[in-house]
Amino acid sequence: PPPDPPKKAACAHPPTRSAPKDIPCFGSDPPGAEGLSQERFALHTLRAMTIVGVAHVGVCVPDVEQAVAWYRDVLGLGVLSPPYLIEGPAIDEDMGDMIPSVKLKGAIVGFDRSDHVIEVIEYPSHPSVPQSRALTDGGASHVGLVCDDLAATRADLEAKGVRFLTRAAAGAGVAGLRTTWFEDPYGVVFILMQKSDPDRPYWRQPLGS
């Protein structure tokens, strides 16, 4: 008899839809998308929604120039837009209902020129007040970064004075990833991840790797 076909690796995040068999791990369906191919599913999703992507994470800091230098020199992010001050009617119309007499000094850092960036923000007329929070508190929790060698990246960051929140130098193995956690000088928590399969998104890594 012919040999059995090889089994596909289990996905760390099982599918929640009735997807075709060639899509082993996919998100929940919007209404009316049952049974669509991957390409038609993506097109249907775009047509069904007005929000089409995640753009940036904003980090509020007491000194934007100092923070940009840290993200550049320590984490290796590129400075895509250097610090500049925004004030006047436009920013007041944008944010004045939340922050009276708002002035914003901002910069953009990231690894490429996509929308997936960190926006570093200082409010000169409203100085930032450091606040401690637990990882389990409600609201934004952490920022995820991907590396190709977790142990070497952690060693490099530790040599630069970065404070890690987890002890294992080689990281932990979870959901097909190697992971370790650290925080920046402003209390923002980061998870550093190494994929077992670089060609898959981090949330679709094969189990048992």
Tab-separated table of C-alpha atoms in Angstrom:
chain	number	residue	atom	x	y	z
A	1	PRO	CA	0.000	0.000	0.000
A	2	PRO	CA	1.194	3.589	-0.569
A	3	PRO	CA	2.690	5.321	2.497
A	4	ASP	CA	0.511	7.622	4.556
A	5	PRO	CA	0.960	11.315	3.691
A	6	PRO	CA	3.058	13.270	6.221
A	7	LYS	CA	1.094	14.900	8.987
A	8	LYS	CA	1.031	18.678	9.106
A	9	ALA	CA	2.487	20.347	12.182
A	10	ALA	CA	-0.129	21.392	14.692
A	11	CYS	CA	-0.776	25.100	14.823
A	12	ALA	CA	-0.274	26.965	18.083
A	13	HIS	CA	-3.577	28.778	17.571
A	14	PRO	CA	-6.238	26.377	16.221
A	15	PRO	CA	-8.705	27.675	13.630
A	16	THR	CA	-12.012	29.079	14.858
A	17	ARG	CA	-13.719	28.942	11.453
A	18	SER	CA	-14.870	26.191	9.100
A	19	ALA	CA	-11.872	26.878	6.863
A	20	PRO	CA	-10.647	24.943	3.820
A	21	LYS	CA	-8.156	22.244	4.805
A	22	ASP	CA	-5.234	24.126	3.245
A	23	ILE	CA	-5.679	26.960	5.748
A	24	PRO	CA	-4.592	25.271	9.007
A	25	CYS	CA	-4.908	28.306	11.246
A	26	PHE	CA	-7.056	31.331	10.488
A	27	GLY	CA	-9.033	33.959	12.363
A	28	SER	CA	-12.752	34.109	13.033
A	29	ASP	CA	-15.089	34.732	10.117
A	30	PRO	CA	-16.925	37.982	9.602
A	31	PRO	CA	-20.600	37.325	8.806
A	32	GLY	CA	-21.076	35.782	5.376
A	33	ALA	CA	-17.484	34.609	4.892
A	34	GLU	CA	-17.998	30.930	5.642
A	35	GLY	CA	-16.383	28.598	3.132
A	36	LEU	CA	-14.442	31.257	1.214
A	37	SER	CA	-10.926	30.641	-0.095
A	38	GLN	CA	-8.087	32.480	1.660
A	39	GLU	CA	-7.863	35.092	-1.103
A	40	ARG	CA	-11.614	35.708	-1.270
A	41	PHE	CA	-11.787	35.687	2.550
A	42	ALA	CA	-9.218	38.510	2.724
A	43	LEU	CA	-11.083	40.507	0.063
A	44	HIS	CA	-14.403	39.930	1.836
A	45	THR	CA	-12.865	41.109	5.127
A	46	LEU	CA	-11.572	44.310	3.541
A	47	ARG	CA	-14.940	45.059	2.006
A	48	ALA	CA	-16.855	44.255	5.190
A	49	MET	CA	-14.784	46.518	7.463
A	50	THR	CA	-13.720	50.155	7.462
A	51	ILE	CA	-10.733	49.529	9.783
A	52	VAL	CA	-8.137	47.748	7.656
A	53	GLY	CA	-4.952	47.557	9.733
A	54	VAL	CA	-2.910	48.343	12.821
A	55	ALA	CA	-0.692	51.401	12.366
A	56	HIS	CA	1.444	52.259	15.392
A	57	VAL	CA	2.017	52.074	19.133
A	58	GLY	CA	2.377	55.397	20.954
A	59	VAL	CA	4.809	55.756	23.874
A	60	CYS	CA	4.680	58.898	26.037
A	61	VAL	CA	8.081	59.987	27.400
A	62	PRO	CA	9.481	62.942	29.374
A	63	ASP	CA	12.194	63.728	26.780
A	64	VAL	CA	11.574	62.705	23.172
A	65	GLU	CA	15.154	63.276	21.964
A	66	GLN	CA	16.532	61.107	24.753
A	67	ALA	CA	13.960	58.379	24.113
A	68	VAL	CA	14.598	58.319	20.368
A	69	ALA	CA	18.327	57.924	21.047
A	70	TRP	CA	17.583	54.922	23.322
A	71	TYR	CA	15.338	53.168	20.809
A	72	ARG	CA	17.933	53.800	18.082
A	73	ASP	CA	21.144	52.962	19.931
A	74	VAL	CA	19.893	50.166	22.192
A	75	LEU	CA	17.091	48.426	20.270
A	76	GLY	CA	18.413	49.268	16.800
A	77	LEU	CA	15.255	50.936	15.480
A	78	GLY	CA	15.641	53.406	12.648
A	79	VAL	CA	14.579	57.022	13.103
A	80	LEU	CA	11.971	57.313	10.345
A	81	SER	CA	10.810	60.789	11.368
A	82	PRO	CA	13.009	62.817	13.761
A	83	PRO	CA	11.516	64.796	16.665
A	84	TYR	CA	9.435	67.814	15.696
A	85	LEU	CA	6.984	70.091	17.519
A	86	ILE	CA	3.331	70.302	16.511
A	87	GLU	CA	1.272	73.178	17.899
A	88	GLY	CA	-1.553	75.447	16.792
A	89	PRO	CA	-5.111	74.987	15.472
A	90	ALA	CA	-4.562	71.647	13.716
A	91	ILE	CA	-3.282	69.715	16.740
A	92	ASP	CA	-5.777	71.521	18.973
A	93	GLU	CA	-8.620	70.319	16.742
A	94	ASP	CA	-7.143	66.802	16.790
A	95	MET	CA	-6.477	66.439	20.537
A	96	GLY	CA	-7.709	69.576	22.316
A	97	ASP	CA	-10.825	67.862	23.668
A	98	MET	CA	-8.535	65.450	25.554
A	99	ILE	CA	-5.544	67.687	26.379
A	100	PRO	CA	-6.162	71.427	26.889
A	101	SER	CA	-3.636	73.790	25.228
A	102	VAL	CA	-1.963	70.779	23.650
A	103	LYS	CA	1.523	70.862	22.179
A	104	LEU	CA	3.071	67.645	20.921
A	105	LYS	CA	6.691	66.840	20.177
A	106	GLY	CA	6.783	63.534	18.333
A	107	ALA	CA	9.041	61.171	16.418
A	108	ILE	CA	8.602	57.883	14.559
A	109	VAL	CA	10.960	54.915	15.012
A	110	GLY	CA	10.745	51.500	13.377
A	111	PHE	CA	12.454	48.814	11.328
A	112	ASP	CA	11.017	49.750	7.929
A	113	ARG	CA	8.745	52.320	6.340
A	114	SER	CA	5.530	50.390	6.913
A	115	ASP	CA	2.824	51.551	9.314
A	116	HIS	CA	4.138	49.139	11.984
A	117	VAL	CA	6.113	51.692	13.993
A	118	ILE	CA	6.485	53.216	17.447
A	119	GLU	CA	5.404	56.831	17.834
A	120	VAL	CA	7.445	58.492	20.582
A	121	ILE	CA	5.562	61.418	22.125
A	122	GLU	CA	6.355	64.238	24.539
A	123	TYR	CA	3.796	66.828	25.673
A	124	PRO	CA	5.924	69.882	26.644
A	125	SER	CA	3.053	71.693	28.379
A	126	HIS	CA	1.959	68.531	30.236
A	127	PRO	CA	5.102	66.802	31.597
A	128	SER	CA	5.009	63.021	31.722
A	129	VAL	CA	4.624	61.511	35.188
A	130	PRO	CA	6.123	58.008	35.591
A	131	GLN	CA	3.568	55.488	36.776
A	132	SER	CA	4.072	51.884	37.757
A	133	ARG	CA	1.551	49.315	36.578
A	134	ALA	CA	1.225	45.554	36.717
A	135	LEU	CA	1.301	43.471	33.560
A	136	THR	CA	-2.166	42.211	34.508
A	137	ASP	CA	-3.693	45.707	34.734
A	138	GLY	CA	-6.335	46.562	32.167
A	139	GLY	CA	-5.313	48.436	29.027
A	140	ALA	CA	-2.256	48.209	26.807
A	141	SER	CA	0.011	45.412	28.044
A	142	HIS	CA	3.196	45.088	25.983
A	143	VAL	CA	4.913	45.486	22.608
A	144	GLY	CA	6.136	42.434	20.675
A	145	LEU	CA	9.473	42.358	18.823
A	146	VAL	CA	10.833	39.553	16.631
A	147	CYS	CA	14.519	38.561	16.468
A	148	ASP	CA	16.403	35.822	14.633
A	149	ASP	CA	18.571	34.713	17.592
A	150	LEU	CA	16.976	35.237	20.984
A	151	ALA	CA	19.915	34.277	23.202
A	152	ALA	CA	22.381	36.469	21.293
A	153	THR	CA	19.947	39.399	21.162
A	154	ARG	CA	19.289	39.174	24.886
A	155	ALA	CA	23.025	39.070	25.641
A	156	ASP	CA	23.569	42.156	23.477
A	157	LEU	CA	20.745	44.078	25.155
A	158	GLU	CA	21.904	43.085	28.644
A	159	ALA	CA	25.402	44.373	27.787
A	160	LYS	CA	23.740	47.702	26.939
A	161	GLY	CA	22.058	47.828	30.343
A	162	VAL	CA	18.551	46.665	29.424
A	163	ARG	CA	16.594	45.286	32.378
A	164	PHE	CA	15.060	41.880	31.670
A	165	LEU	CA	11.977	40.736	33.553
A	166	THR	CA	12.481	36.980	33.043
A	167	ARG	CA	15.494	34.977	34.205
A	168	ALA	CA	16.171	32.303	31.572
A	169	ALA	CA	18.946	33.566	29.285
A	170	ALA	CA	17.885	31.170	26.517
A	171	GLY	CA	14.253	32.197	26.839
A	172	ALA	CA	11.151	30.086	27.298
A	173	GLY	CA	9.504	27.818	24.740
A	174	VAL	CA	5.820	28.600	24.226
A	175	ALA	CA	3.436	28.272	21.253
A	176	GLY	CA	6.262	27.486	18.843
A	177	LEU	CA	8.329	30.504	19.941
A	178	ARG	CA	11.346	31.290	22.130
A	179	THR	CA	10.426	34.256	24.311
A	180	THR	CA	11.919	36.618	26.871
A	181	TRP	CA	10.638	39.870	28.413
A	182	PHE	CA	12.238	43.247	29.175
A	183	GLU	CA	11.246	46.854	29.782
A	184	ASP	CA	12.473	50.179	28.445
A	185	PRO	CA	13.473	53.165	30.624
A	186	TYR	CA	9.872	54.433	30.527
A	187	GLY	CA	8.235	51.297	31.910
A	188	VAL	CA	7.017	49.950	28.564
A	189	VAL	CA	7.130	46.142	28.598
A	190	PHE	CA	8.415	44.277	25.530
A	191	ILE	CA	8.287	40.602	24.627
A	192	LEU	CA	11.184	39.461	22.439
A	193	MET	CA	10.304	36.473	20.244
A	194	GLN	CA	12.252	34.066	18.028
A	195	LYS	CA	10.125	32.075	15.581
A	196	SER	CA	10.658	28.370	14.984
A	197	ASP	CA	9.370	28.915	11.416
A	198	PRO	CA	10.477	32.348	10.114
A	199	ASP	CA	8.083	32.142	7.158
A	200	ARG	CA	4.977	32.041	9.358
A	201	PRO	CA	3.451	34.862	11.412
A	202	TYR	CA	4.330	34.612	15.109
A	203	TRP	CA	0.764	33.544	15.933
A	204	ARG	CA	0.868	30.578	13.499
A	205	GLN	CA	4.042	28.837	14.646
A	206	PRO	CA	4.019	25.005	14.639
A	207	LEU	CA	3.733	23.335	18.006
A	208	GLY	CA	6.480	21.074	19.274
A	209	SER	CA	9.321	23.088	17.730
